[in-house]
Amino acid sequence: CTCYSYEFILSTKYLDLFTINMGTVESIDGVQLYSTADVSKSLIHLVLEKTNGAWTPGHVDINLQNLRRSFEVDHESIYDFLMNDVSDTFKCVFEFDTVNNTVNIYDEETYGQPSGVYINKDNLAQNVEVNYNGDEIKTCLYVYGDSDLDIRAVNLGLPYIMNLNYYFS
């Protein structure tokens, strides 16, 4: 059994001769990170259309939407392009929603910051009770197959998948 997260599709689709805002004949110019008014000038739409509808844009922080940058890609997977080139250039964080198949983009300066909303007995909460059983919290899944087959080759050399979302929510 071989299992992949749905975002794995993005590492199997490639951008070939993809030139943005370079002012050349091959270049698509006037492209900003995100636009609903003209998706032919929206970088995230142009990239995700290569997935043939498997992924669509989701939330994009308002302060990132109108930013423009130049890119020239000979041959690179969509996942690598987003997670390396676009992330570094726009200083943003990508979140892949595998339930709705959307790609959300957040400003790295504000991602995960407190919202300023606090719930206590003086404002909203009348009764707060938090219960958990530490023995039921699972954060790491080791993946093995027959004949000592594991996922190291496709998982940065690690034989496990780790999910720490429980501690961040």
mmCIF file of C-alpha atoms in Angstrom:
data_model
loop_
_atom_site.group_PDB
_atom_site.id
_atom_site.type_symbol
_atom_site.label_atom_id
_atom_site.label_comp_id
_atom_site.label_asym_id
_atom_site.label_seq_id
_atom_site.Cartn_x
_atom_site.Cartn_y
_atom_site.Cartn_z
ATOM 1 C CA CYS A 1 0.000 0.000 0.000
ATOM 2 C CA THR A 2 1.382 3.373 -0.965
ATOM 3 C CA CYS A 3 -0.251 6.480 0.488
ATOM 4 C CA TYR A 4 0.334 10.091 -0.439
ATOM 5 C CA SER A 5 -1.229 13.303 0.760
ATOM 6 C CA TYR A 6 -3.363 14.886 -1.958
ATOM 7 C CA GLU A 7 -0.901 17.752 -2.321
ATOM 8 C CA PHE A 8 1.504 15.163 -3.784
ATOM 9 C CA ILE A 9 -0.271 15.847 -7.097
ATOM 10 C CA LEU A 10 1.448 19.230 -7.115
ATOM 11 C CA SER A 11 4.844 17.545 -7.183
ATOM 12 C CA THR A 12 3.879 15.505 -10.249
ATOM 13 C CA LYS A 13 2.744 18.460 -12.379
ATOM 14 C CA TYR A 14 5.371 20.712 -13.903
ATOM 15 C CA LEU A 15 5.783 24.271 -15.084
ATOM 16 C CA ASP A 16 7.736 24.261 -18.342
ATOM 17 C CA LEU A 17 9.065 27.466 -19.878
ATOM 18 C CA PHE A 18 6.965 29.503 -17.456
ATOM 19 C CA THR A 19 7.927 33.193 -17.651
ATOM 20 C CA ILE A 20 6.149 35.880 -15.628
ATOM 21 C CA ASN A 21 6.672 39.676 -15.674
ATOM 22 C CA MET A 22 10.022 39.507 -17.495
ATOM 23 C CA GLY A 23 9.058 41.824 -20.387
ATOM 24 C CA THR A 24 10.058 39.307 -23.059
ATOM 25 C CA VAL A 25 8.068 37.817 -25.932
ATOM 26 C CA GLU A 26 7.408 34.575 -24.003
ATOM 27 C CA SER A 27 6.518 36.390 -20.784
ATOM 28 C CA ILE A 28 3.043 36.875 -19.357
ATOM 29 C CA ASP A 29 3.290 40.439 -18.075
ATOM 30 C CA GLY A 30 1.153 42.407 -15.623
ATOM 31 C CA VAL A 31 0.719 39.368 -13.371
ATOM 32 C CA GLN A 32 0.050 39.827 -9.654
ATOM 33 C CA LEU A 33 -0.043 37.111 -7.004
ATOM 34 C CA TYR A 34 -3.852 36.862 -6.908
ATOM 35 C CA SER A 35 -6.691 38.424 -8.872
ATOM 36 C CA THR A 36 -10.307 37.392 -9.264
ATOM 37 C CA ALA A 37 -10.996 40.188 -11.751
ATOM 38 C CA ASP A 38 -8.596 38.770 -14.363
ATOM 39 C CA VAL A 39 -7.403 35.223 -13.644
ATOM 40 C CA SER A 40 -5.142 35.359 -16.718
ATOM 41 C CA LYS A 41 -3.079 37.906 -14.733
ATOM 42 C CA SER A 42 -3.210 35.982 -11.433
ATOM 43 C CA LEU A 43 -0.067 33.967 -10.657
ATOM 44 C CA ILE A 44 -1.800 31.464 -8.386
ATOM 45 C CA HIS A 45 -4.517 30.843 -11.008
ATOM 46 C CA LEU A 46 -1.934 30.426 -13.801
ATOM 47 C CA VAL A 47 0.034 27.907 -11.730
ATOM 48 C CA LEU A 48 -2.942 25.896 -10.453
ATOM 49 C CA GLU A 49 -4.577 25.644 -13.894
ATOM 50 C CA LYS A 50 -1.752 23.194 -14.690
ATOM 51 C CA THR A 51 -3.438 20.739 -12.248
ATOM 52 C CA ASN A 52 -6.512 20.529 -14.541
ATOM 53 C CA GLY A 53 -8.877 21.582 -11.771
ATOM 54 C CA ALA A 54 -7.460 19.304 -9.069
ATOM 55 C CA TRP A 55 -6.512 22.393 -6.996
ATOM 56 C CA THR A 56 -7.986 25.895 -6.846
ATOM 57 C CA PRO A 57 -7.002 29.091 -5.030
ATOM 58 C CA GLY A 58 -8.490 29.540 -1.564
ATOM 59 C CA HIS A 59 -7.826 32.356 0.889
ATOM 60 C CA VAL A 60 -5.107 34.880 0.008
ATOM 61 C CA ASP A 61 -4.187 37.562 2.544
ATOM 62 C CA ILE A 62 -5.308 40.944 1.239
ATOM 63 C CA ASN A 63 -1.881 42.570 1.639
ATOM 64 C CA LEU A 64 -0.316 39.956 -0.699
ATOM 65 C CA GLN A 65 -2.877 39.973 -3.503
ATOM 66 C CA ASN A 66 -1.610 42.892 -5.597
ATOM 67 C CA LEU A 67 2.124 42.160 -5.271
ATOM 68 C CA ARG A 68 4.029 41.534 -8.507
ATOM 69 C CA ARG A 69 7.286 39.664 -8.983
ATOM 70 C CA SER A 70 9.220 38.206 -11.917
ATOM 71 C CA PHE A 71 9.793 34.496 -12.481
ATOM 72 C CA GLU A 72 11.515 32.462 -15.151
ATOM 73 C CA VAL A 73 11.140 28.693 -14.837
ATOM 74 C CA ASP A 74 12.542 26.174 -17.322
ATOM 75 C CA HIS A 75 11.210 22.982 -15.688
ATOM 76 C CA GLU A 76 10.047 22.759 -12.063
ATOM 77 C CA SER A 77 7.244 21.019 -10.191
ATOM 78 C CA ILE A 78 4.343 23.179 -9.059
ATOM 79 C CA TYR A 79 4.942 22.187 -5.438
ATOM 80 C CA ASP A 80 8.617 23.194 -5.563
ATOM 81 C CA PHE A 81 7.779 26.440 -7.336
ATOM 82 C CA LEU A 82 5.192 27.419 -4.714
ATOM 83 C CA MET A 83 7.112 26.252 -1.651
ATOM 84 C CA ASN A 84 10.474 27.666 -2.730
ATOM 85 C CA ASP A 85 10.320 30.385 -5.384
ATOM 86 C CA VAL A 86 6.954 31.976 -4.599
ATOM 87 C CA SER A 87 7.200 31.520 -0.829
ATOM 88 C CA ASP A 88 10.660 33.111 -0.667
ATOM 89 C CA THR A 89 9.871 35.912 -3.098
ATOM 90 C CA PHE A 90 6.524 36.992 -1.621
ATOM 91 C CA LYS A 91 7.438 36.098 2.002
ATOM 92 C CA CYS A 92 4.320 33.977 2.330
ATOM 93 C CA VAL A 93 3.185 30.646 3.769
ATOM 94 C CA PHE A 94 1.186 28.083 1.799
ATOM 95 C CA GLU A 95 -1.450 25.954 3.451
ATOM 96 C CA PHE A 96 -2.902 23.074 1.445
ATOM 97 C CA ASP A 97 -6.509 22.275 2.338
ATOM 98 C CA THR A 98 -6.802 18.649 1.219
ATOM 99 C CA VAL A 99 -10.502 18.488 2.111
ATOM 100 C CA ASN A 100 -11.551 21.327 -0.230
ATOM 101 C CA ASN A 101 -8.511 21.054 -2.554
ATOM 102 C CA THR A 102 -7.635 24.707 -2.144
ATOM 103 C CA VAL A 103 -4.315 26.465 -1.727
ATOM 104 C CA ASN A 104 -4.385 29.217 0.910
ATOM 105 C CA ILE A 105 -1.699 31.890 1.058
ATOM 106 C CA TYR A 106 -0.816 33.818 4.219
ATOM 107 C CA ASP A 107 1.671 36.594 4.944
ATOM 108 C CA GLU A 108 4.528 35.000 6.893
ATOM 109 C CA GLU A 109 4.690 38.032 9.209
ATOM 110 C CA THR A 110 1.133 37.550 10.472
ATOM 111 C CA TYR A 111 0.629 33.788 10.019
ATOM 112 C CA GLY A 112 -0.188 32.159 13.335
ATOM 113 C CA GLN A 113 -0.266 35.448 15.230
ATOM 114 C CA PRO A 114 -2.844 35.987 17.970
ATOM 115 C CA SER A 115 -6.090 37.421 16.630
ATOM 116 C CA GLY A 116 -6.673 39.678 19.626
ATOM 117 C CA VAL A 117 -9.885 37.826 20.506
ATOM 118 C CA TYR A 118 -9.851 36.475 24.041
ATOM 119 C CA ILE A 119 -12.630 34.456 25.568
ATOM 120 C CA ASN A 120 -13.018 34.632 29.312
ATOM 121 C CA LYS A 121 -15.817 34.707 31.916
ATOM 122 C CA ASP A 122 -16.104 38.498 31.629
ATOM 123 C CA ASN A 123 -16.910 38.579 27.908
ATOM 124 C CA LEU A 124 -18.201 35.398 26.246
ATOM 125 C CA ALA A 125 -17.553 32.257 28.245
ATOM 126 C CA GLN A 126 -19.861 31.384 31.113
ATOM 127 C CA ASN A 127 -18.249 28.028 31.803
ATOM 128 C CA VAL A 128 -14.962 26.744 30.415
ATOM 129 C CA GLU A 129 -13.806 23.196 30.998
ATOM 130 C CA VAL A 130 -10.883 21.619 29.175
ATOM 131 C CA ASN A 131 -10.404 17.862 29.321
ATOM 132 C CA TYR A 132 -8.000 15.676 27.439
ATOM 133 C CA ASN A 133 -6.360 12.315 27.712
ATOM 134 C CA GLY A 134 -2.683 12.473 26.783
ATOM 135 C CA ASP A 135 -2.698 8.765 25.925
ATOM 136 C CA GLU A 136 -5.173 9.387 23.086
ATOM 137 C CA ILE A 137 -3.108 12.083 21.362
ATOM 138 C CA LYS A 138 -1.276 10.673 18.335
ATOM 139 C CA THR A 139 1.271 12.895 16.610
ATOM 140 C CA CYS A 140 3.518 10.461 14.768
ATOM 141 C CA LEU A 141 2.744 7.640 12.349
ATOM 142 C CA TYR A 142 5.507 5.273 11.258
ATOM 143 C CA VAL A 143 4.874 3.879 7.784
ATOM 144 C CA TYR A 144 6.295 0.462 6.883
ATOM 145 C CA GLY A 145 5.544 -2.039 4.179
ATOM 146 C CA ASP A 146 6.534 -5.582 3.344
ATOM 147 C CA SER A 147 10.261 -6.450 3.395
ATOM 148 C CA ASP A 148 11.169 -3.368 5.493
ATOM 149 C CA LEU A 149 9.772 -0.983 2.845
ATOM 150 C CA ASP A 150 9.282 2.517 4.270
ATOM 151 C CA ILE A 151 8.664 6.091 3.098
ATOM 152 C CA ARG A 152 12.180 7.486 3.601
ATOM 153 C CA ALA A 153 12.766 7.986 -0.136
ATOM 154 C CA VAL A 154 9.822 10.386 -0.479
ATOM 155 C CA ASN A 155 9.763 11.901 3.028
ATOM 156 C CA LEU A 156 13.095 13.711 3.468
ATOM 157 C CA GLY A 157 14.731 10.529 4.774
ATOM 158 C CA LEU A 158 12.275 10.120 7.640
ATOM 159 C CA PRO A 159 10.307 6.874 8.182
ATOM 160 C CA TYR A 160 7.348 8.649 9.777
ATOM 161 C CA ILE A 161 4.687 11.296 9.228
ATOM 162 C CA MET A 162 4.327 13.829 12.015
ATOM 163 C CA ASN A 163 1.278 16.006 12.727
ATOM 164 C CA LEU A 164 1.486 18.443 15.638
ATOM 165 C CA ASN A 165 -1.729 20.361 14.834
ATOM 166 C CA TYR A 166 -3.253 19.242 18.129
ATOM 167 C CA TYR A 167 -0.758 21.391 20.011
ATOM 168 C CA PHE A 168 -1.226 24.444 17.790
ATOM 169 C CA SER A 169 -5.015 24.710 17.936
#
